[in-house]
Amino acid sequence: MTFPITPRNIVAALVVAGLLLLPLYSQLTGNIFILTLFTRIVIFALAASSLNLIMGYGGMMSFGHAAYLGIGGYAVGILAFEGIGSGFIQWPVALAVSALFALVIGALSLRTRGVYFIMITLAFAQMAYYIVSGMSRYGGDDGLTIYKRSNFGGLINLSNRVQFYYLCLGCLFGGLYLIWRIINSRFGLVVQGVRSNEQRMQAIGFHANRYRLVCFVIAGTICGLSGALLANNTDFVSPAVMYWTRSGDLMVMVILGGMGSLFGPVIGAIVYLVLEELLSQFTEYWAMIMGPLLLLIVLFARGGIMGLLGRLRLG
Amino acid sequence: MVDSLADPLLRVEKLVRRFGGITATDNLSLDVMSGELHAIIGPNGAGKTTLISQLTGQLAPNSGTIHFAGRDVTRQPAYRRSRLGLARSFQITSLLPDFSAIDNVAIAAQAHDGHSFRFWGNARKEIHLRDAARSALTRVGLEARADVPVSELSHGEQRELELAVALATKPQLLLLDEPMAGLGVTESARMVALLKELRREVTIVLVEHDMEAVFALADRITVLVYGRVIACDVPDAIRNNEEVKRAYLGDQHVVVAHV
């Protein structure tokens, strides 16, 4: 594989380097807050990347993607609550339940297209939201505190800030590598072909929905992993993580960074969450600034930030 | 090439398709013999594209049957008919606009080369798919444009690419819906020359308005009017058919004059 020196790749490389060196900076300056913030950013970057797989490459505008954050998180939280603290059980369960949920939701939603697809994925995610809100044994509306983070034996200590950060970063890079392999594989080309012209793909012999569904399940499973990470990060999981506004946040990150660009959602997550952090220090109405900003991106930079960078020329 | 003793490759019987009050396909029966080039002509609105769409499975008939290579495919979805060897080109160019020319063709070859639930290997590095795509591009004269995105190809090139995509699926039967639509004189001539070559290898159903091309190419011609077959015969007989002349009214002169 070759990476030509383009503005996009330079920015991506700088961001990767920055993310790798961040704990060092945090240690040297004693700025613990920045490590906490970026742990969260990295987790959301993984979730947004998984959404990008179906939204950007598959053309499926899922408005219920945060459901998997909650499902992954609750799998960890509920198992911990019931006394099963091993991550070797919690995490596979989180992934499996997310995959199963995606399979059912996908099989039903993918009968529809366009706005109907957006609405039906939203409806299912809201349904999941109300179901967990009603689980009084696990805190209902108030959420569930996780007293002990997932236990991976002597392998890794999730309570250590730096170790946990690198675990999240490893998951992000692993996820991106997986997505990169997928989008260039036979499967990935079919999914992108279906996004581009479904009728044509059927006419040359592809059962389009089968490929869409598998793609939908892969994305849900990856997002379930983000959910497991997020629950460990906050030591807490509540229905709020799967509320529709969270799904909206994920969509915004993808669009902001650049739909259908591998690294776009990472940039999107960084810009969105850093801006949120900075702006909310000045005003609680930070969304008033974020809104118009997003509007500008959608109107004038259709490929998001990565799209803008792609149009820049060096020298 | 017409062999009345052999079973037809494609047999359409009593096909009916209505849109509201309009019967676009009206009790239509049609046989296409293996090896022939069968043209379908008719005035605008005769239901030609509706027929093609039912043959490929994009549109379901209200009644009637379609047999392809001895199988009843009436209820089979489009992707399965493609796997049986039925390929189409679209009247209005329908390609993958975000893909390069060669990717458009390679993915068609991929559809007919094992399954595509392969998630890891780089599909653009599968030599046999790229070779198959390149040879289909060469057939239609687009080999030099392989890496150009579809959106940057000219209209004529896109029409040729449509054909390359269909060829890459290794079809037994090629359904071409107005392949000359919108082509200039030289481009049309190239397309006719190309079809003359292809007809030796594959059975073709050709829907076309360009009468000169139709009469130059077809073994048999079926004439549709208001969704019904009013004539089906060899070109010479069609040219002298009174009912066809009446149906075309002014157009009859076009039919006669050009041939």
Coordinates of C-alpha atoms in Angstrom, one line a residue, chain A residues 10-270:
Chain A
I10 CA -0.5 14.7 6.0
V11 CA -3.4 15.7 8.3
A12 CA -4.3 12.1 8.9
A13 CA -0.6 11.2 9.7
L14 CA -0.3 14.2 12.1
V15 CA -3.5 13.3 13.9
V16 CA -2.3 9.7 14.3
A17 CA 1.0 10.9 15.6
G18 CA -0.8 13.3 18.0
L19 CA -3.1 10.6 19.3
L20 CA -0.2 8.3 19.9
L21 CA 1.9 10.9 21.8
L22 CA -1.0 12.4 23.7
P23 CA -0.4 10.5 27.0
L24 CA 3.2 11.6 26.9
Y25 CA 2.1 15.2 26.7
S26 CA -0.4 14.6 29.4
Q27 CA 2.2 13.2 31.7
L28 CA 4.8 15.9 31.0
T29 CA 2.4 18.8 31.6
G30 CA 0.3 17.1 34.3
N31 CA -2.8 17.8 32.2
I32 CA -5.0 14.8 33.0
F33 CA -8.1 16.4 31.7
I34 CA -6.8 16.3 28.1
L35 CA -6.3 12.5 28.3
T36 CA -9.8 12.1 29.7
L37 CA -11.2 14.2 26.9
F38 CA -9.3 12.3 24.2
T39 CA -10.2 8.9 25.5
R40 CA -13.8 9.9 25.0
I41 CA -13.0 11.3 21.6
V42 CA -11.2 8.2 20.5
I43 CA -14.2 6.0 21.6
F44 CA -16.7 8.2 19.6
A45 CA -14.3 8.2 16.7
L46 CA -14.6 4.5 16.5
A47 CA -18.4 4.7 16.8
A48 CA -18.5 7.3 14.1
S49 CA -16.2 5.3 11.8
S50 CA -18.6 2.3 12.1
L51 CA -21.5 4.6 11.2
N52 CA -19.4 5.8 8.2
L53 CA -19.1 2.3 7.0
I54 CA -22.9 2.1 6.4
M55 CA -23.6 5.7 5.8
G56 CA -20.6 6.8 3.7
Y57 CA -19.8 3.6 1.9
G58 CA -23.1 1.8 2.1
G59 CA -25.5 4.7 1.6
M60 CA -27.6 3.6 4.5
M61 CA -28.6 6.7 6.5
S62 CA -29.1 5.0 9.9
F63 CA -30.5 7.4 12.5
G64 CA -30.3 4.9 15.2
H65 CA -26.7 4.1 15.5
A66 CA -26.3 5.2 19.1
A67 CA -28.5 2.2 20.1
Y68 CA -25.3 0.0 19.8
L69 CA -23.4 2.3 22.1
G70 CA -26.1 1.6 24.7
I71 CA -26.3 -2.1 23.9
G72 CA -22.6 -2.6 24.2
G73 CA -22.5 -0.5 27.4
Y74 CA -25.5 -2.3 29.0
A75 CA -24.0 -5.7 28.2
V76 CA -20.9 -4.7 30.2
G77 CA -22.9 -2.9 32.9
I78 CA -25.5 -5.7 33.4
L79 CA -22.9 -8.5 33.5
A80 CA -20.8 -6.5 36.0
F81 CA -24.0 -5.9 38.1
E82 CA -24.7 -9.6 38.1
G83 CA -21.2 -10.4 39.3
I84 CA -19.5 -11.3 36.0
G85 CA -16.6 -9.0 35.9
S86 CA -14.4 -10.7 33.3
G87 CA -13.9 -8.7 30.1
F88 CA -13.4 -12.0 28.3
I89 CA -17.1 -12.6 28.8
Q90 CA -18.4 -9.1 28.9
W91 CA -16.9 -7.9 25.6
P92 CA -17.8 -10.9 23.4
V93 CA -21.4 -10.6 24.8
A94 CA -21.5 -6.9 24.1
L95 CA -20.4 -7.6 20.5
A96 CA -22.7 -10.6 20.0
V97 CA -25.8 -8.7 21.3
S98 CA -25.0 -5.7 19.2
A99 CA -24.6 -8.0 16.1
L100 CA -27.9 -9.7 16.9
F101 CA -29.7 -6.4 17.4
A102 CA -28.3 -5.1 14.1
L103 CA -29.4 -8.3 12.3
V104 CA -33.0 -8.0 13.4
I105 CA -33.2 -4.2 12.9
G106 CA -31.4 -4.4 9.6
A107 CA -33.5 -7.2 8.3
L108 CA -36.7 -5.2 9.0
S109 CA -35.4 -1.7 8.1
L110 CA -33.6 -2.6 4.9
R111 CA -37.0 -3.3 3.2
T112 CA -37.3 0.5 3.1
R113 CA -35.2 3.2 1.5
G114 CA -34.5 6.9 1.9
V115 CA -36.5 8.8 4.5
Y116 CA -38.4 5.7 5.6
F117 CA -35.1 4.0 6.4
I118 CA -34.0 7.0 8.5
M119 CA -37.3 7.0 10.3
I120 CA -37.5 3.2 11.0
T121 CA -33.9 3.0 12.3
L122 CA -34.7 6.0 14.5
A123 CA -37.9 4.3 15.7
F124 CA -36.1 1.1 16.6
A125 CA -33.3 2.9 18.5
Q126 CA -36.0 4.9 20.4
M127 CA -37.7 1.6 21.2
A128 CA -34.4 0.2 22.6
Y129 CA -34.1 3.5 24.6
Y130 CA -37.5 3.0 26.2
I131 CA -36.8 -0.7 26.9
V132 CA -33.7 0.1 28.9
S133 CA -35.4 3.0 30.6
G134 CA -37.9 0.5 31.9
M135 CA -35.4 -2.0 33.3
S136 CA -35.8 -1.0 36.9
R137 CA -33.4 -3.7 38.1
Y138 CA -30.7 -2.0 36.2
G139 CA -31.4 1.5 37.3
G140 CA -34.1 2.4 34.7
D141 CA -34.0 6.1 33.8
D142 CA -31.2 6.8 36.3
G143 CA -28.7 4.5 34.6
L144 CA -26.4 1.9 36.0
T145 CA -23.2 2.5 37.9
I146 CA -20.4 0.2 37.0
Y147 CA -18.3 -0.3 40.2
K148 CA -15.5 -2.3 38.6
R149 CA -14.2 -1.9 35.1
S150 CA -13.9 -5.0 32.8
N151 CA -11.3 -7.4 34.2
F152 CA -8.8 -8.7 31.7
G153 CA -6.6 -10.6 34.2
G154 CA -3.0 -9.4 34.1
L155 CA -3.3 -8.6 30.5
I156 CA -4.3 -5.0 30.8
N157 CA -5.6 -2.8 33.6
L158 CA -8.5 -0.7 32.5
S159 CA -8.4 1.5 35.6
N160 CA -5.0 2.8 34.5
R161 CA -5.8 5.9 32.5
V162 CA -2.9 5.5 30.1
Q163 CA -3.4 1.8 29.5
F164 CA -7.1 2.4 29.0
Y165 CA -6.4 5.2 26.5
Y166 CA -4.1 3.0 24.5
L167 CA -6.6 0.2 24.5
C168 CA -9.3 2.6 23.1
L169 CA -6.7 3.9 20.5
G170 CA -5.8 0.3 19.6
C171 CA -9.5 -0.5 19.1
L172 CA -9.9 2.6 16.9
F173 CA -6.9 1.8 14.7
G174 CA -7.9 -1.8 14.6
G175 CA -11.4 -0.8 13.6
L176 CA -10.1 1.6 10.9
Y177 CA -7.8 -1.1 9.5
L178 CA -10.7 -3.6 9.4
I179 CA -12.9 -1.0 7.6
W180 CA -10.1 -0.2 5.2
R181 CA -9.8 -3.9 4.3
I182 CA -13.5 -4.3 3.9
I183 CA -14.0 -1.3 1.6
N184 CA -11.4 -2.6 -0.8
S185 CA -12.6 -6.2 -0.7
R186 CA -15.1 -7.8 -3.0
F187 CA -17.7 -7.3 -0.4
G188 CA -16.9 -3.6 0.0
L189 CA -17.0 -3.0 -3.7
V190 CA -20.4 -4.6 -3.9
V191 CA -21.7 -2.5 -1.0
Q192 CA -20.4 0.7 -2.6
G193 CA -21.8 -0.4 -6.0
V194 CA -25.2 -0.8 -4.4
R195 CA -24.9 2.7 -2.9
S196 CA -24.1 4.0 -6.3
N197 CA -26.8 2.2 -8.4
E198 CA -28.8 -0.5 -6.8
Q199 CA -30.7 -1.4 -10.0
R200 CA -27.6 -1.9 -11.9
M201 CA -26.1 -4.1 -9.2
Q202 CA -29.2 -6.3 -9.3
A203 CA -29.1 -6.5 -13.1
I204 CA -25.5 -7.8 -13.0
G205 CA -26.4 -10.5 -10.5
F206 CA -26.1 -9.2 -6.9
H207 CA -28.8 -9.7 -4.3
A208 CA -28.2 -6.2 -3.0
N209 CA -30.0 -6.5 0.3
R210 CA -27.9 -9.4 1.5
Y211 CA -24.8 -7.3 1.2
R212 CA -26.4 -4.3 2.8
L213 CA -27.5 -6.4 5.8
V214 CA -24.1 -7.9 6.4
C215 CA -22.6 -4.5 6.2
F216 CA -25.2 -3.2 8.7
V217 CA -24.4 -6.0 11.1
I218 CA -20.6 -5.3 10.9
A219 CA -21.1 -1.6 11.6
G220 CA -23.4 -2.4 14.5
T221 CA -20.9 -4.8 16.0
I222 CA -18.1 -2.3 15.8
C223 CA -20.2 0.3 17.4
G224 CA -21.1 -2.2 20.2
L225 CA -17.4 -2.3 20.9
S226 CA -17.4 1.5 21.3
G227 CA -20.3 1.0 23.7
A228 CA -18.3 -1.4 25.9
L229 CA -15.4 1.1 25.9
L230 CA -17.6 4.0 26.7
A231 CA -19.3 2.2 29.6
N232 CA -15.8 1.5 31.0
N233 CA -14.7 5.0 30.5
T234 CA -17.6 6.6 32.4
D235 CA -18.0 3.7 34.9
F236 CA -21.7 4.2 34.2
V237 CA -24.2 3.5 31.5
S238 CA -27.6 5.1 31.1
P239 CA -30.4 5.2 28.5
A240 CA -29.2 8.7 27.5
V241 CA -26.3 7.2 25.5
M242 CA -28.8 5.7 23.1
Y243 CA -31.1 8.7 22.8
W244 CA -31.7 9.9 19.3
T245 CA -29.7 13.1 19.8
R246 CA -26.7 10.8 20.4
S247 CA -27.3 9.2 17.0
G248 CA -27.5 12.7 15.6
D249 CA -24.1 13.5 17.2
L250 CA -22.6 10.5 15.5
M251 CA -24.1 11.5 12.1
V252 CA -22.8 15.0 12.6
M253 CA -19.3 13.7 13.3
V254 CA -19.4 11.6 10.1
I255 CA -20.7 14.5 7.9
L256 CA -18.4 17.1 9.5
G257 CA -15.3 14.9 9.0
G258 CA -16.2 13.6 5.6
M259 CA -18.7 10.8 4.7
G260 CA -17.1 8.0 2.8
S261 CA -13.5 9.0 3.7
L262 CA -11.8 6.4 5.9
F263 CA -10.3 8.9 8.3
G264 CA -13.0 11.6 8.1
P265 CA -15.1 10.4 11.1
V266 CA -11.9 10.6 13.3
I267 CA -11.4 14.2 12.3
G268 CA -15.1 14.8 12.7
A269 CA -15.2 13.3 16.2
I270 CA -12.1 15.4 17.3

